[in-house]
Amino acid sequence: MSGNDQAQRVAEAVRTVPMFRGLAPEAQSHIAGLATLRDFRRGEHLWHEGDPPESFTIVVRGRVKVVKEGESSDVIYELFGEGEPVGAIAVYNFMPYPAGAVALEPTTLLVLPRRDWFELLDRNPEFARAIIRELTRLVLGLTRKLDEMRGQTVETRIAQLFLTLAERIGRDTKDGTELPIQLTRQEVADLVGTTVESAIRVLSRWGREGVLVTGEKRFVIPSRERLRELAGSGGETTRGPLA
Amino acid sequence: MSGNDQAQRVAEAVRTVPMFRGLAPEAQSHIAGLATLRDFRRGEHLWHEGDPPESFTIVVRGRVKVVKEGESSDVIYELFGEGEPVGAIAVYNFMPYPAGAVALEPTTLLVLPRRDWFELLDRNPEFARAIIRELTRLVLGLTRKLDEMRGQTVETRIAQLFLTLAERIGRDTKDGTELPIQLTRQEVADLVGTTVESAIRVLSRWGREGVLVTGEKRFVIPSRERLRELAGSGGETTRGPLA
DNA sequence: GGTCGGACATGATGGCCGTCATATCCTCGG
DNA sequence: CCGAGGATATGACGGCCATCATGTCCGACC
């Protein structure tokens, strides 16, 4: 029974994943026959840095951070949401995962054994295109992060972070833009490359000033325009004596 | 005559490029029939940010920097050397180039019109793999840059930069490792995300101390071990009162 | 040969922010 | 019900480095 339920859940997951959505029903059920689902709790590791990648994985529910864990501080490289393949690089090259992955929320993964995935790749050239698209997205995100990181003040970088999040996962409500995502101040700090304390200083001040309000498992941006001003004016540090 | 010479040069370029090296001779000459060569002087732009990518391009001679040009400062995302495809992302997605490209040395590019390149891609699945490999390299390089950028001092970051360069293009001589590449202090600064002045301070001190010597169109590292020490010990900033 | 621009160099100054210390609030588990 | 641990918050201190100013050297060009 529950085996049957499981099979149904897998089948539905395959149907909803963008990469597989366009396939013929038979192809979809073929894939569903090879795949399984795995559930993770918030904070649980999907894998650790250095693990060998046994499978190709796609997020079907929840959100995941890919993070390089240093002894004293971490760096979050990227966030992955529903429908996105995660860890594709390691699987493709069969290299140890260059970074760990941690669930930010209760998360479900669609799991395809390496071997099966490569067979599919051989037979469906469009899958290679999907991977290229995904890697492209990664590269653009990383270059963006790189120039955000540079020179700018911490406040500016955090403002840019939340603007990016607003574009990707923001919902408009009557109180402003809502970001239904749970991030600790530590995680915000890791995302922009600073310390917890600095992140806290900015966010608590923003809370007082009404720029960005931290709520239960979400953030609210009353006015994106305010944020955009803060994000834009970070380049110039010391204003000349004249200005 | 010169047309014939040109054809010969193209044919040889195609034979030497890693991506095409494994192909059958007929396939190679087919590609050579579609491709052309373009030469650039040092400092010349291969393209500017925002240009539409008309062709797929591979570096066959020289070296190229891909750079995001800001009003007051630049960021160099990556360096490309002989045999490497450059700008692949923009071509594949037919999006405007997200960054400019500039020749660091006299450089020759193998140029394949977009349309022809896509036909080749359809017929040769291994080309898609080559692109994926290239993108993988890019992603790993960028993530590396990201965590090098974090927290570390300027001196540490520059040390890491030259260690990386030493691995990629270093030649061992009796005086130490030689890096046959011409980089201005400004370019070094752009690579590690700092200012010219800071880069100059570090490099001129290193020159005095014999850690890294700047020569005619090259650098020399007398002892890689020295550099490695400088690269490693940058994390800890304020030593505690006890230590 | 003179001058103009670019690369390299060095000093002074001030601000951002990383580090350390401390405190409050809340959730868990015993 | 109380203690432990985690997240959030706030203040003090000090160092790295961006900015600005100034100077030298060199090749390019007229």
Coordinates of C-alpha atoms in Angstrom, one line a residue, chain B residues 67-235:
Chain B
V67 CA 36.2 41.8 -17.0
K68 CA 33.2 43.6 -15.6
E69 CA 34.0 47.3 -16.0
G70 CA 32.5 49.6 -13.3
E71 CA 32.7 53.3 -13.4
S72 CA 35.4 53.5 -10.8
S73 CA 36.7 50.0 -10.6
D74 CA 36.8 46.7 -12.5
V75 CA 36.5 43.1 -11.5
I76 CA 38.3 40.4 -13.5
Y77 CA 36.2 37.3 -13.4
E78 CA 38.5 34.9 -15.1
L79 CA 41.5 34.5 -17.3
F80 CA 41.4 32.3 -20.4
G81 CA 44.4 30.7 -22.1
E82 CA 45.1 28.7 -25.2
G83 CA 42.7 26.0 -26.1
E84 CA 39.9 27.4 -24.0
P85 CA 36.5 28.5 -25.3
V86 CA 35.7 32.0 -24.1
G87 CA 32.2 33.5 -23.8
A88 CA 30.5 30.2 -24.2
I89 CA 27.6 31.1 -21.9
A90 CA 26.5 34.2 -23.8
V91 CA 26.7 32.3 -27.1
Y92 CA 24.7 29.3 -25.9
N93 CA 21.9 31.4 -24.5
F94 CA 22.2 34.1 -27.1
M95 CA 22.2 36.7 -24.4
P96 CA 24.2 39.9 -24.5
Y97 CA 27.7 39.3 -23.2
P98 CA 27.5 39.9 -19.4
A99 CA 31.1 41.1 -19.3
G100 CA 33.7 42.4 -21.6
A101 CA 36.8 40.6 -22.9
V102 CA 40.2 42.1 -23.4
A103 CA 43.4 40.6 -24.8
L104 CA 46.3 40.5 -22.2
E105 CA 48.8 39.6 -24.9
P106 CA 48.8 39.4 -28.7
T107 CA 45.9 37.0 -29.1
T108 CA 44.4 34.9 -31.9
L109 CA 40.8 33.7 -31.8
L110 CA 39.2 30.8 -33.6
V111 CA 35.8 32.1 -34.6
L112 CA 32.8 29.9 -35.5
P113 CA 29.5 31.6 -36.5
R114 CA 26.7 30.9 -34.1
R115 CA 24.6 29.1 -36.6
D116 CA 27.3 26.7 -37.7
W117 CA 28.3 26.0 -34.1
F118 CA 24.8 25.0 -33.1
E119 CA 24.6 22.6 -36.1
L120 CA 27.8 21.0 -34.9
L121 CA 26.4 20.8 -31.4
D122 CA 23.4 18.9 -32.6
R123 CA 25.5 16.4 -34.6
N124 CA 28.2 15.9 -32.0
P125 CA 27.0 15.1 -28.5
E126 CA 30.6 15.2 -27.2
F127 CA 30.7 19.0 -27.9
A128 CA 27.9 19.4 -25.3
R129 CA 30.1 17.5 -22.9
A130 CA 33.0 19.8 -23.7
I131 CA 30.9 22.8 -22.9
I132 CA 29.7 21.2 -19.6
R133 CA 33.3 20.6 -18.7
E134 CA 34.2 24.2 -19.4
L135 CA 31.3 25.5 -17.4
T136 CA 32.3 23.2 -14.6
R137 CA 35.8 24.7 -14.6
L138 CA 34.3 28.1 -14.5
V139 CA 32.0 27.4 -11.6
L140 CA 34.8 25.9 -9.6
G141 CA 37.1 28.8 -10.3
L142 CA 34.4 31.3 -9.3
T143 CA 33.6 29.5 -6.0
R144 CA 37.2 29.4 -5.2
K145 CA 37.5 33.1 -5.9
L146 CA 34.5 33.6 -3.6
D147 CA 36.0 32.1 -0.6
E148 CA 39.4 33.5 -1.2
M149 CA 37.8 36.9 -1.3
R150 CA 36.3 36.5 2.1
G151 CA 37.7 38.0 5.3
Q152 CA 41.3 37.5 4.2
T153 CA 43.8 40.3 4.0
V154 CA 44.9 41.8 0.7
E155 CA 48.3 40.2 1.0
T156 CA 46.8 36.8 1.5
R157 CA 44.6 37.1 -1.5
I158 CA 47.4 38.2 -3.8
A159 CA 49.5 35.3 -2.5
Q160 CA 46.7 32.9 -3.4
L161 CA 46.3 34.5 -6.8
F162 CA 50.0 33.9 -7.7
L163 CA 49.9 30.4 -6.3
T164 CA 47.0 29.6 -8.6
L165 CA 48.8 31.2 -11.6
A166 CA 51.9 29.2 -10.7
E167 CA 49.9 26.0 -10.9
R168 CA 48.3 26.9 -14.2
I169 CA 51.0 28.5 -16.2
G170 CA 54.2 28.3 -14.1
R171 CA 57.5 27.1 -15.6
D172 CA 60.3 26.0 -13.3
T173 CA 63.6 27.6 -13.9
K174 CA 66.8 27.7 -11.8
D175 CA 65.8 31.0 -10.2
G176 CA 62.4 29.6 -9.2
T177 CA 59.0 29.4 -10.8
E178 CA 58.5 31.8 -13.8
L179 CA 55.1 33.1 -14.8
P180 CA 55.3 34.3 -18.4
I181 CA 52.4 36.6 -18.2
Q182 CA 52.2 40.4 -18.2
L183 CA 49.9 41.8 -15.6
T184 CA 49.8 45.4 -14.5
R185 CA 49.4 46.2 -10.7
Q186 CA 45.9 47.5 -11.7
E187 CA 45.0 44.1 -13.1
V188 CA 46.3 42.3 -10.1
A189 CA 44.2 44.6 -8.0
D190 CA 41.1 43.8 -10.1
L191 CA 41.8 40.1 -9.9
V192 CA 41.7 40.1 -6.1
G193 CA 39.2 42.9 -5.6
T194 CA 41.3 45.7 -4.1
T195 CA 42.8 49.0 -5.2
V196 CA 46.0 49.7 -7.2
E197 CA 47.7 51.3 -4.2
S198 CA 47.2 48.3 -2.0
A199 CA 48.4 45.9 -4.7
I200 CA 51.4 48.1 -5.3
R201 CA 52.3 48.2 -1.6
V202 CA 52.3 44.4 -1.3
L203 CA 54.1 43.8 -4.6
S204 CA 56.8 46.3 -4.1
R205 CA 57.4 45.0 -0.6
W206 CA 57.6 41.5 -1.9
G207 CA 60.1 42.7 -4.5
R208 CA 62.3 44.1 -1.8
E209 CA 61.9 40.9 0.3
G210 CA 62.5 38.6 -2.6
V211 CA 59.1 36.9 -2.3
L212 CA 58.0 37.7 -5.9
V213 CA 60.0 39.6 -8.5
T214 CA 58.4 41.6 -11.3
G215 CA 60.4 41.3 -14.5
E216 CA 59.9 42.1 -18.2
K217 CA 56.5 40.7 -19.1
R218 CA 56.8 38.0 -16.4
F219 CA 57.0 37.3 -12.7
V220 CA 59.4 35.1 -10.9
I221 CA 58.7 33.3 -7.6
P222 CA 62.0 32.3 -6.0
S223 CA 60.4 30.1 -3.4
R224 CA 56.8 28.9 -3.7
E225 CA 57.0 27.8 -0.1
R226 CA 57.4 31.4 1.1
L227 CA 54.3 32.3 -0.9
R228 CA 52.4 29.4 0.5
E229 CA 53.0 30.5 4.0
L230 CA 51.7 34.0 3.2
A231 CA 48.7 32.5 1.6
G232 CA 47.9 30.3 4.5
S233 CA 48.1 32.6 7.4
G234 CA 45.7 35.3 6.4
G235 CA 42.6 34.1 8.2

